[in-house]
Coordinates of C-alpha atoms and ligand atoms in Angstrom, one line a residue:
Chain A
M1 CA -125.0 135.7 -180.8
D2 CA -124.4 133.0 -178.1
L3 CA -121.2 133.0 -176.2
G4 CA -119.6 130.2 -178.2
P5 CA -119.9 131.8 -181.7
Y6 CA -119.0 135.1 -180.2
L7 CA -115.8 133.7 -178.7
L8 CA -115.1 132.1 -182.1
F9 CA -115.6 135.5 -183.8
A10 CA -113.3 137.2 -181.2
S11 CA -110.7 134.5 -181.8
L12 CA -110.7 135.0 -185.5
E13 CA -110.3 138.8 -185.0
G14 CA -107.5 138.0 -182.6
L15 CA -105.9 135.8 -185.2
V16 CA -105.8 138.6 -187.7
H17 CA -104.2 140.8 -185.0
A18 CA -101.7 138.1 -184.2
A19 CA -100.7 137.6 -187.9
V20 CA -100.0 141.3 -188.4
L21 CA -98.3 141.7 -185.1
S22 CA -96.0 138.7 -185.7
L23 CA -94.8 140.3 -188.9
I24 CA -94.1 143.7 -187.2
A25 CA -92.4 142.0 -184.3
L26 CA -90.4 139.8 -186.6
G27 CA -88.8 142.8 -188.3
L28 CA -88.0 144.4 -184.9
S29 CA -86.6 141.1 -183.6
L30 CA -84.5 140.6 -186.7
V31 CA -82.9 144.0 -186.4
F32 CA -82.2 143.6 -182.8
G33 CA -81.0 140.0 -183.2
V34 CA -78.4 140.7 -185.9
M35 CA -77.5 144.4 -185.2
R36 CA -78.0 144.5 -181.5
I37 CA -79.9 147.8 -181.8
V38 CA -83.3 148.8 -180.7
N39 CA -85.1 150.4 -183.6
V40 CA -87.6 152.9 -182.1
A41 CA -88.5 154.0 -185.6
H42 CA -89.8 150.6 -186.5
G43 CA -93.5 151.6 -186.1
E44 CA -92.9 154.5 -188.6
F45 CA -91.8 152.1 -191.3
F46 CA -95.1 150.3 -190.7
M47 CA -97.0 153.6 -191.0
L48 CA -95.0 154.4 -194.1
G49 CA -96.1 151.1 -195.6
A50 CA -99.8 151.9 -194.9
I51 CA -99.6 155.5 -196.3
L52 CA -97.7 154.4 -199.4
A53 CA -100.3 151.6 -200.0
W54 CA -103.1 154.3 -200.0
W55 CA -101.0 156.6 -202.2
I56 CA -100.1 153.8 -204.7
S57 CA -103.6 152.5 -204.9
G58 CA -104.8 156.0 -205.7
F59 CA -103.0 155.8 -209.1
V60 CA -104.7 152.7 -210.2
F61 CA -108.1 152.6 -211.7
G62 CA -110.2 149.5 -212.2
S63 CA -110.0 146.6 -209.9
P64 CA -108.8 147.5 -206.3
A65 CA -106.8 144.2 -206.4
I66 CA -104.3 145.6 -208.9
G67 CA -103.6 148.6 -206.7
F68 CA -103.3 146.4 -203.7
L69 CA -100.8 144.0 -205.4
L70 CA -98.7 146.9 -206.6
A71 CA -98.7 148.4 -203.1
L72 CA -97.7 145.0 -201.7
I73 CA -94.6 145.1 -203.9
I74 CA -93.7 148.8 -204.0
A75 CA -94.5 150.0 -200.5
P76 CA -92.1 147.6 -198.8
L77 CA -89.4 148.4 -201.3
I78 CA -89.6 152.1 -200.7
A79 CA -89.8 151.6 -196.9
G80 CA -86.8 149.3 -197.2
V81 CA -84.8 151.7 -199.2
I82 CA -85.5 154.6 -196.8
A83 CA -84.5 152.3 -193.9
M84 CA -81.2 151.4 -195.7
S85 CA -80.5 155.0 -196.4
S86 CA -81.0 156.0 -192.8
D87 CA -78.6 153.2 -191.8
W88 CA -76.0 154.5 -194.2
L89 CA -76.5 158.1 -193.3
I90 CA -76.9 157.8 -189.5
L91 CA -76.6 154.4 -187.7
K92 CA -73.4 153.4 -189.4
H93 CA -71.6 156.5 -188.2
L94 CA -72.7 155.8 -184.7
K95 CA -70.9 152.5 -185.0
Y96 CA -74.2 150.9 -183.9
D97 CA -73.6 152.0 -180.3
P98 CA -76.7 150.7 -178.4
E99 CA -77.5 153.9 -176.6
A100 CA -76.7 156.3 -179.4
T101 CA -78.9 154.3 -181.8
I102 CA -81.9 154.6 -179.6
I103 CA -81.7 158.4 -179.6
A104 CA -81.0 158.3 -183.4
T105 CA -83.9 156.1 -184.2
I106 CA -86.2 158.4 -182.1
G107 CA -85.0 161.1 -184.4
I108 CA -85.7 159.0 -187.5
L109 CA -89.2 158.3 -186.0
Y110 CA -90.0 162.1 -185.9
I111 CA -88.5 162.8 -189.3
I112 CA -90.6 160.1 -191.0
Q113 CA -93.7 161.0 -189.1
Q114 CA -93.5 164.7 -189.8
A115 CA -92.4 164.2 -193.5
V116 CA -95.5 162.0 -194.0
L117 CA -97.7 164.6 -192.2
M118 CA -96.4 167.4 -194.4
T119 CA -96.6 165.4 -197.6
F120 CA -99.9 163.5 -197.2
G121 CA -101.7 165.5 -194.5
P122 CA -103.3 164.5 -191.2
D123 CA -106.4 162.7 -192.5
A124 CA -107.1 159.0 -192.1
R125 CA -106.9 157.3 -195.5
P126 CA -108.9 154.3 -196.5
V127 CA -107.8 151.6 -198.9
E128 CA -110.3 149.5 -200.6
Q129 CA -110.2 145.7 -200.0
P130 CA -108.7 143.9 -203.0
F131 CA -111.6 141.5 -202.9
N132 CA -114.9 141.7 -201.1
Y133 CA -116.2 138.3 -200.2
R134 CA -117.8 137.2 -196.9
L135 CA -117.4 133.6 -195.8
D136 CA -120.6 132.3 -194.2
L137 CA -119.5 130.6 -190.9
Y138 CA -123.1 129.6 -190.0
W139 CA -123.4 131.9 -187.0
F140 CA -121.9 135.0 -188.6
G141 CA -120.2 136.1 -191.8
F142 CA -116.5 136.7 -191.8
S143 CA -114.4 138.6 -194.3
A144 CA -112.5 136.3 -196.6
Y145 CA -109.9 139.1 -196.9
K146 CA -109.0 138.7 -193.2
F147 CA -108.3 135.0 -193.8
F148 CA -106.1 136.1 -196.6
V149 CA -104.2 138.4 -194.2
V150 CA -103.5 135.5 -191.9
F151 CA -102.5 133.2 -194.7
S152 CA -100.1 135.8 -196.2
A153 CA -98.5 136.3 -192.8
I154 CA -98.0 132.6 -192.4
I155 CA -96.4 132.4 -195.8
L156 CA -94.1 135.3 -195.1
L157 CA -93.0 134.0 -191.7
F158 CA -92.3 130.6 -193.2
S159 CA -90.2 132.1 -196.0
V160 CA -88.2 134.1 -193.5
W161 CA -87.6 131.0 -191.5
L162 CA -86.6 129.1 -194.6
V163 CA -84.1 131.8 -195.6
M164 CA -82.6 132.0 -192.1
A165 CA -82.3 128.2 -191.7
K166 CA -81.5 126.9 -195.1
T167 CA -79.7 129.5 -197.2
K168 CA -76.2 130.8 -197.3
F169 CA -77.5 134.3 -196.7
G170 CA -79.3 133.0 -193.6
L171 CA -76.1 131.4 -192.4
I172 CA -74.2 134.7 -192.9
L173 CA -76.9 136.5 -190.8
R174 CA -76.7 134.0 -188.1
A175 CA -72.9 134.1 -187.9
T176 CA -73.0 137.9 -187.9
Q177 CA -75.6 137.7 -185.1
L178 CA -73.4 135.4 -183.0
D179 CA -70.0 137.2 -183.4
S180 CA -69.7 140.1 -185.8
E181 CA -66.0 140.5 -185.3
T182 CA -65.1 137.0 -186.2
A183 CA -67.6 137.1 -189.0
Q184 CA -65.6 139.9 -190.6
A185 CA -62.4 137.9 -190.1
F186 CA -64.0 135.3 -192.4
G187 CA -64.9 137.7 -195.1
I188 CA -68.5 138.8 -194.1
P189 CA -69.0 142.5 -195.0
I190 CA -71.0 143.3 -191.8
S191 CA -71.9 146.8 -192.7
T192 CA -73.6 145.6 -195.9
V193 CA -75.3 142.9 -193.8
Y194 CA -76.5 145.4 -191.3
S195 CA -77.8 147.7 -194.0
L196 CA -79.7 144.8 -195.6
V197 CA -81.1 143.6 -192.3
F198 CA -82.3 147.1 -191.4
G199 CA -83.9 147.4 -194.8
V200 CA -85.6 144.0 -194.6
G201 CA -86.8 144.6 -191.1
A202 CA -88.5 147.8 -192.3
A203 CA -89.9 146.1 -195.4
I204 CA -91.5 143.3 -193.4
A205 CA -93.2 145.9 -191.2
A206 CA -94.4 147.7 -194.4
V207 CA -95.8 144.4 -195.7
A208 CA -97.8 144.0 -192.5
A209 CA -99.1 147.5 -193.0
V210 CA -100.2 146.9 -196.6
L211 CA -102.0 143.8 -195.5
I212 CA -103.8 145.5 -192.6
V213 CA -104.6 148.9 -194.2
P214 CA -107.7 147.7 -196.1
I215 CA -109.2 146.9 -192.7
Q216 CA -107.7 149.7 -190.6
Q217 CA -107.1 152.9 -192.7
A218 CA -103.7 154.7 -192.9
H219 CA -102.8 157.6 -190.7
Y220 CA -99.5 159.3 -189.9
L221 CA -99.8 158.5 -186.1
M222 CA -100.6 154.8 -186.6
G223 CA -97.1 153.6 -185.9
G224 CA -97.1 154.1 -182.1
E225 CA -99.3 151.3 -181.0
P226 CA -97.8 148.5 -183.1
L227 CA -94.4 149.6 -181.9
L228 CA -95.5 149.2 -178.3
L229 CA -97.1 145.8 -179.0
A230 CA -94.1 144.6 -181.0
F231 CA -91.8 145.5 -178.1
I232 CA -94.0 143.6 -175.8
V233 CA -94.0 140.6 -178.1
V234 CA -90.2 140.7 -178.6
I235 CA -89.6 141.0 -174.9
I236 CA -91.9 138.1 -174.0
G237 CA -90.6 136.0 -176.9
G238 CA -87.0 136.6 -176.1
L239 CA -85.0 139.1 -178.2
G240 CA -83.7 137.7 -181.4
S241 CA -85.6 134.5 -181.2
L242 CA -87.8 133.8 -184.3
R243 CA -89.8 131.0 -182.7
G244 CA -90.4 133.0 -179.5
T245 CA -91.4 136.1 -181.5
V246 CA -94.1 134.2 -183.4
A247 CA -95.4 132.3 -180.3
A248 CA -95.5 135.6 -178.3
A249 CA -97.2 137.4 -181.1
V250 CA -100.0 134.8 -181.3
L251 CA -100.4 135.0 -177.5
I252 CA -100.5 138.8 -177.4
G253 CA -102.4 139.2 -180.6
M254 CA -105.1 136.7 -179.7
S255 CA -105.6 138.0 -176.2
D256 CA -105.5 141.6 -177.5
G257 CA -108.2 140.7 -180.1
I258 CA -110.4 138.7 -177.7
I259 CA -110.2 141.2 -174.8
S260 CA -110.8 144.1 -177.2
V261 CA -114.0 142.4 -178.5
F262 CA -115.3 141.4 -175.1
F263 CA -114.2 144.4 -173.0
S264 CA -112.1 147.3 -174.3
P265 CA -108.9 147.8 -176.3
N266 CA -107.4 149.7 -173.5
L267 CA -107.9 146.9 -171.0
A268 CA -106.1 144.6 -173.5
K269 CA -103.1 146.9 -173.6
I270 CA -103.0 147.1 -169.8
I271 CA -103.1 143.4 -169.5
A272 CA -100.4 142.9 -172.1
T273 CA -98.1 145.4 -170.4
L274 CA -98.7 143.7 -167.0
F275 CA -97.8 140.4 -168.7
V276 CA -94.5 141.9 -169.8
V277 CA -93.7 142.9 -166.2
I278 CA -94.4 139.5 -165.0
V279 CA -92.3 137.8 -167.7
L280 CA -89.4 140.2 -167.0
L281 CA -89.6 139.3 -163.3
I282 CA -89.8 135.6 -163.8
K283 CA -87.8 135.0 -167.0
P284 CA -85.8 138.2 -167.8
N285 CA -84.6 136.7 -171.1
G286 CA -88.1 136.1 -172.3
L287 CA -90.1 132.9 -172.4
F288 CA -88.1 131.5 -175.3
G289 CA -84.8 133.4 -174.9
S290 CA -81.6 131.6 -174.2
E291 CA -80.3 131.5 -170.7
K292 CA -77.1 133.4 -171.3
T293 CA -77.2 137.2 -171.4
Chain B
M1 CA -44.5 138.0 -197.3
L2 CA -45.9 139.7 -194.2
E3 CA -44.1 142.9 -193.3
V4 CA -45.2 144.9 -190.3
S5 CA -43.4 148.2 -190.0
N6 CA -43.7 150.8 -187.3
L7 CA -47.2 149.6 -186.3
S8 CA -48.9 151.6 -183.6
T9 CA -52.5 150.7 -182.7
Y10 CA -55.0 152.7 -180.7
Y11 CA -58.2 151.7 -178.8
S12 CA -60.3 154.8 -178.4
N13 CA -57.2 157.1 -178.5
I14 CA -55.1 155.0 -176.1
K15 CA -51.9 153.8 -177.8
I16 CA -51.8 150.1 -177.2
L17 CA -49.0 149.0 -179.6
K18 CA -45.9 151.2 -180.0
D19 CA -43.9 151.0 -183.2
I20 CA -43.9 147.3 -183.8
S21 CA -41.9 145.9 -186.7
F22 CA -41.3 142.4 -187.9
T23 CA -41.6 140.2 -190.9
V24 CA -42.7 136.6 -191.5
Q25 CA -41.6 134.7 -194.6
R26 CA -43.1 131.7 -196.4
G27 CA -42.7 128.5 -194.4
E28 CA -41.5 130.4 -191.4
V29 CA -42.9 130.2 -187.9
L30 CA -42.7 133.5 -185.9
C31 CA -43.6 133.3 -182.2
L32 CA -44.9 136.2 -180.3
L33 CA -44.4 135.9 -176.6
G34 CA -45.4 138.1 -173.8
R35 CA -47.4 138.4 -170.6
N36 CA -51.2 138.9 -170.4
G37 CA -52.1 142.3 -171.6
A38 CA -48.8 142.8 -173.4
G39 CA -50.5 143.4 -176.8
K40 CA -50.2 140.1 -178.6
T41 CA -53.9 139.7 -179.5
T42 CA -53.9 143.4 -180.5
T43 CA -51.1 142.7 -182.9
L44 CA -53.0 139.9 -184.6
K45 CA -56.2 142.0 -184.7
S46 CA -54.3 144.9 -186.3
I47 CA -53.3 142.6 -189.1
M48 CA -56.9 141.4 -189.5
G49 CA -58.1 145.0 -189.6
L50 CA -60.2 144.5 -186.4
V51 CA -59.0 147.5 -184.4
D52 CA -60.1 151.2 -184.3
K53 CA -57.0 152.9 -185.6
V54 CA -53.6 151.9 -186.8
E55 CA -50.5 153.9 -187.8
G56 CA -47.6 152.5 -189.7
N57 CA -47.7 149.9 -192.4
I58 CA -48.8 146.3 -192.8
N59 CA -47.9 144.8 -196.1
F60 CA -48.9 141.4 -197.3
N61 CA -47.3 140.1 -200.6
N62 CA -46.2 143.7 -201.2
E63 CA -49.8 145.0 -200.9
R64 CA -50.7 147.4 -198.2
I65 CA -53.5 145.8 -196.1
S66 CA -53.6 148.2 -193.2
K67 CA -56.0 150.5 -194.9
I68 CA -58.5 148.0 -196.4
S69 CA -61.8 146.9 -194.8
A70 CA -61.6 144.0 -192.4
H71 CA -63.7 141.7 -194.5
L72 CA -61.3 141.9 -197.4
V73 CA -58.3 140.7 -195.4
P74 CA -59.2 137.0 -195.4
K75 CA -59.7 137.2 -199.1
K76 CA -56.0 137.9 -199.4
G77 CA -55.3 134.5 -198.0
I78 CA -54.9 135.2 -194.3
G79 CA -56.4 132.7 -191.9
Y80 CA -57.2 133.7 -188.3
V81 CA -57.6 131.4 -185.2
P82 CA -58.7 133.9 -182.5
Q83 CA -57.9 133.6 -178.9
G84 CA -60.6 131.6 -177.1
R85 CA -61.5 130.1 -180.5
R86 CA -64.5 132.3 -181.1
L87 CA -66.5 129.6 -182.8
F88 CA -70.0 130.4 -183.9
S89 CA -71.1 128.4 -180.9
E90 CA -74.8 127.9 -181.9
L91 CA -73.9 126.8 -185.4
T92 CA -72.9 123.2 -186.3
V93 CA -69.4 122.1 -187.1
E94 CA -70.4 122.0 -190.8
E95 CA -71.8 125.5 -190.7
N96 CA -68.7 126.9 -189.0
L97 CA -66.6 125.4 -191.8
E98 CA -69.0 126.8 -194.4
I99 CA -68.3 130.3 -193.0
G100 CA -64.6 129.5 -193.4
L101 CA -65.3 128.7 -197.1
L102 CA -67.2 131.9 -197.8
T103 CA -64.2 133.5 -199.5
R104 CA -63.6 130.5 -201.8
K105 CA -65.2 129.8 -205.1
N106 CA -64.8 126.0 -205.2
G107 CA -64.6 124.9 -201.6
E108 CA -65.3 121.2 -202.2
Q109 CA -61.7 120.2 -202.5
T110 CA -60.6 122.4 -199.7
I111 CA -63.2 121.0 -197.2
N112 CA -62.3 117.4 -198.1
K113 CA -58.6 118.2 -197.5
V114 CA -59.3 119.9 -194.2
L115 CA -61.6 117.1 -192.9
E116 CA -59.0 114.5 -193.8
M117 CA -56.6 116.4 -191.5
F118 CA -59.2 116.3 -188.7
P119 CA -61.2 113.1 -189.0
R120 CA -62.8 113.8 -185.5
L121 CA -64.6 116.8 -187.0
N122 CA -65.8 114.7 -189.9
E123 CA -67.6 112.4 -187.5
R124 CA -69.3 115.4 -185.9
L125 CA -70.4 117.6 -188.8
K126 CA -74.0 118.0 -187.6
Q127 CA -73.0 118.6 -183.9
V128 CA -73.5 122.1 -182.5
S129 CA -70.0 123.4 -182.1
G130 CA -70.6 124.8 -178.6
T131 CA -71.1 121.3 -177.4
L132 CA -67.7 120.0 -178.6
S133 CA -64.9 119.3 -176.1
G134 CA -62.2 122.0 -175.7
G135 CA -59.8 120.2 -177.9
E136 CA -62.3 119.6 -180.6
Q137 CA -63.3 123.2 -180.6
Q138 CA -59.7 124.2 -181.1
M139 CA -59.5 121.8 -184.0
L140 CA -62.5 123.3 -185.5
A141 CA -61.2 126.8 -185.1
L142 CA -58.0 125.7 -186.9
A143 CA -60.0 123.8 -189.5
R144 CA -62.2 126.9 -190.1
A145 CA -59.2 129.0 -190.7
L146 CA -57.7 126.4 -193.0
C147 CA -60.8 126.5 -195.2
I148 CA -59.5 129.9 -196.4
E149 CA -56.5 128.0 -197.8
P150 CA -54.3 130.6 -196.1
T151 CA -50.8 131.4 -197.1
L152 CA -50.4 133.2 -193.8
L153 CA -52.0 131.8 -190.6
L154 CA -52.4 133.8 -187.4
L155 CA -52.8 131.6 -184.3
D156 CA -53.7 133.2 -180.9
E157 CA -52.8 131.0 -178.0
P158 CA -54.0 127.8 -179.7
T159 CA -52.9 125.6 -176.9
E160 CA -54.6 127.6 -174.1
G161 CA -56.4 125.2 -171.7
L162 CA -55.7 122.1 -173.8
Q163 CA -54.5 118.6 -172.7
P164 CA -50.9 117.6 -173.7
S165 CA -52.2 115.2 -176.3
M166 CA -54.1 118.0 -178.0
I167 CA -51.2 120.3 -177.7
S168 CA -49.0 117.9 -179.6
L169 CA -51.7 117.5 -182.2
I170 CA -51.9 121.2 -182.8
R171 CA -48.1 121.4 -182.9
K172 CA -48.0 118.6 -185.5
S173 CA -50.6 120.5 -187.6
V174 CA -48.5 123.7 -187.4
L175 CA -45.4 121.8 -188.5
E176 CA -47.3 120.2 -191.4
L177 CA -48.5 123.6 -192.6
K178 CA -45.0 125.1 -192.3
K179 CA -43.8 122.3 -194.5
Q180 CA -46.4 123.2 -197.1
G181 CA -45.0 126.7 -197.1
V182 CA -47.6 128.5 -195.0
A183 CA -46.2 131.5 -193.1
I184 CA -47.3 131.2 -189.4
L185 CA -47.6 133.9 -186.8
L186 CA -48.0 132.1 -183.5
V187 CA -48.9 133.8 -180.2
E188 CA -48.1 131.8 -177.1
Q189 CA -47.6 132.3 -173.4
R190 CA -45.6 129.2 -172.7
V191 CA -42.1 129.0 -174.1
E192 CA -41.7 125.3 -173.8
A193 CA -44.7 124.7 -176.0
I194 CA -43.1 126.5 -179.0
L195 CA -39.4 126.7 -178.7
S196 CA -39.0 123.5 -180.8
I197 CA -41.2 124.7 -183.7
A198 CA -40.3 128.4 -183.9
D199 CA -37.9 130.0 -186.4
K200 CA -37.9 133.4 -184.8
I201 CA -39.1 134.7 -181.5
I202 CA -40.3 138.1 -180.4
V203 CA -41.2 139.2 -176.9
I204 CA -43.5 142.2 -176.4
E205 CA -44.1 144.0 -173.2
N206 CA -46.5 147.0 -172.8
G207 CA -47.1 147.1 -176.5
A208 CA -43.4 147.3 -177.6
I209 CA -40.9 144.7 -178.8
V210 CA -38.3 144.2 -176.1
F211 CA -36.6 141.1 -177.4
S212 CA -36.2 139.5 -180.8
S213 CA -34.0 136.7 -181.9
T214 CA -33.8 133.4 -183.9
A215 CA -34.6 130.1 -182.3
Q216 CA -31.2 128.9 -183.3
K217 CA -29.5 131.6 -181.2
I218 CA -31.8 131.0 -178.3
K219 CA -31.0 127.3 -178.3
N220 CA -27.3 128.2 -177.9
N221 CA -27.9 130.8 -175.2
P222 CA -31.4 130.6 -173.7
K223 CA -30.7 132.8 -170.7
K224 CA -31.2 136.0 -172.5
L225 CA -34.8 135.0 -173.5
Y226 CA -35.6 133.7 -170.1
R227 CA -34.7 137.0 -168.5
F228 CA -37.6 138.6 -170.5
I229 CA -40.2 136.1 -169.8
G230 CA -39.3 135.4 -166.3
V231 CA -38.7 131.7 -166.2
Ligands
ADP1 N1 -61.3 146.4 -177.3 C1 -60.4 147.0 -176.5 N2 -60.6 148.3 -176.0 C2 -59.7 148.9 -175.2 N3 -58.6 148.3 -174.8 C3 -58.3 147.1 -175.2 C4 -59.2 146.3 -176.0 N4 -58.6 145.1 -176.2 C5 -57.5 145.1 -175.5 N5 -57.2 146.2 -174.9 C6 -56.1 146.6 -174.1 O1 -54.9 146.4 -174.8 C7 -53.9 145.8 -174.1 C8 -53.3 144.6 -174.8 O2 -54.3 143.6 -174.8 P1 -54.1 142.2 -175.6 O3 -53.6 142.6 -177.0 O4 -55.4 141.5 -175.6 O5 -53.0 141.5 -174.8 P2 -52.5 140.0 -174.9 O6 -53.1 139.3 -176.0 O7 -51.0 140.1 -175.0 O8 -52.9 139.4 -173.6 C9 -54.4 145.5 -172.7 O9 -54.0 146.5 -171.8 C10 -55.9 145.6 -172.9 O10 -56.6 146.0 -171.8
MG2 MG1 -54.3 137.7 -176.0

């Protein structure tokens, strides 16, 4: 391939990365924005989504599309319910103290990881693509399923924005984010809101996992790297900013994809981490974060 | 209507309020005076359920509210104007009022009534509330609390940092609400701002009530009050 088509190919791969990454980071950013806690277990909800997708699709015979669709609905639900339970059982009792919740979510990380290891074993698990169609892009063929991943991510991001900006539930979330004490004084049950947000954050990560697992395989240790990248995205985009999160995910996902194709995945991570250091030095609140701390 | 009896409030095991008791009746204005740090805000927060731990009793319309979750308190008809306004500053005027309406089933009538009271807000519904002037922000904080259609209104230093014209507007609104039968618990630092509208006055110092009297008695003999607030 010539450089031009090769760059196009790398960009398309990067776009798929970016789409999945923006979903994962969106969940992390939502949780941090509303609850002011750093969820270290976020990557495990992503992993859980992927493993569940494999497990669910194993029950379905016939077209892989049916198993995939089922997984797309059920896996995020289960991940969400597990997240909500851990909120009720653990985080709530720590009163969402910023430091204590970091330690607690590290604990949740290991519990989920080891539970998955003991239940489903250490092997990498493939999930069949719901449809197998290659688009002919003149210089090379490109999986139509990957376009579907990008498209689905855009739809989901747009829906979340719509809910946040235009619905009463979104208004309640934004008010809780701005001043939880005053929100309570106007009748908002913030512990219910927190539980829901924690569940939705995990469910969004699980959706991202179900989307990517036909390309990537499910494995009980797969949560670490997306967590790191999601942190990078959220720091660059500005914690709690939806727009910033998406913009930073596109930036990091694309460069990660392109650098991985041309050089090596490790170099991509090194550059992304360097980028975080530079952003933190120049704009500590992130590129899109508000000025106040 | 509101009965606070032997209220003690703790912040992380430090006793901030000590054995506070008072009542507020329908259409009555009770003023809470005291220096910075005396415990005025903590008293209001205790009523709203926003503190770590309380002992004693807070009854509202003969129902104990000191043990219920904070988010259920406004549903009983208690409106709160916090110190420093505490608007949702990145939300618009309209959205702030919508938050005020959350506890109500049919807010349409309420919001019209409230906006009639504050026409300046009606002209600025789409403006981000953090960009309003200080006086407008206080109006919005009051309007947001009135969206609850409160029968008891808690006001924490509503005239703090406002121009005289705004202070008289706030005072007028308070008197109007009093006339409608709303019970009002008003926290102030300046006596002169409230002496004319108060029915009863309480002074707290270090979390305890050190003086309590009716406005009538104080008018006849103001020296006693002034001793406590150091005028
Ligand atoms: N969240 C809190 N945690 C611990 N102590 C507090 C808290 N809020 C207020 N206090 C303390 O309680 C006392 C009373 O404060 P406050 O009720 O705000 O006084 P006032 O409103 O009369 O100025 C002060 O000594 C203050 O330091
Ligand atoms: Mg105060």
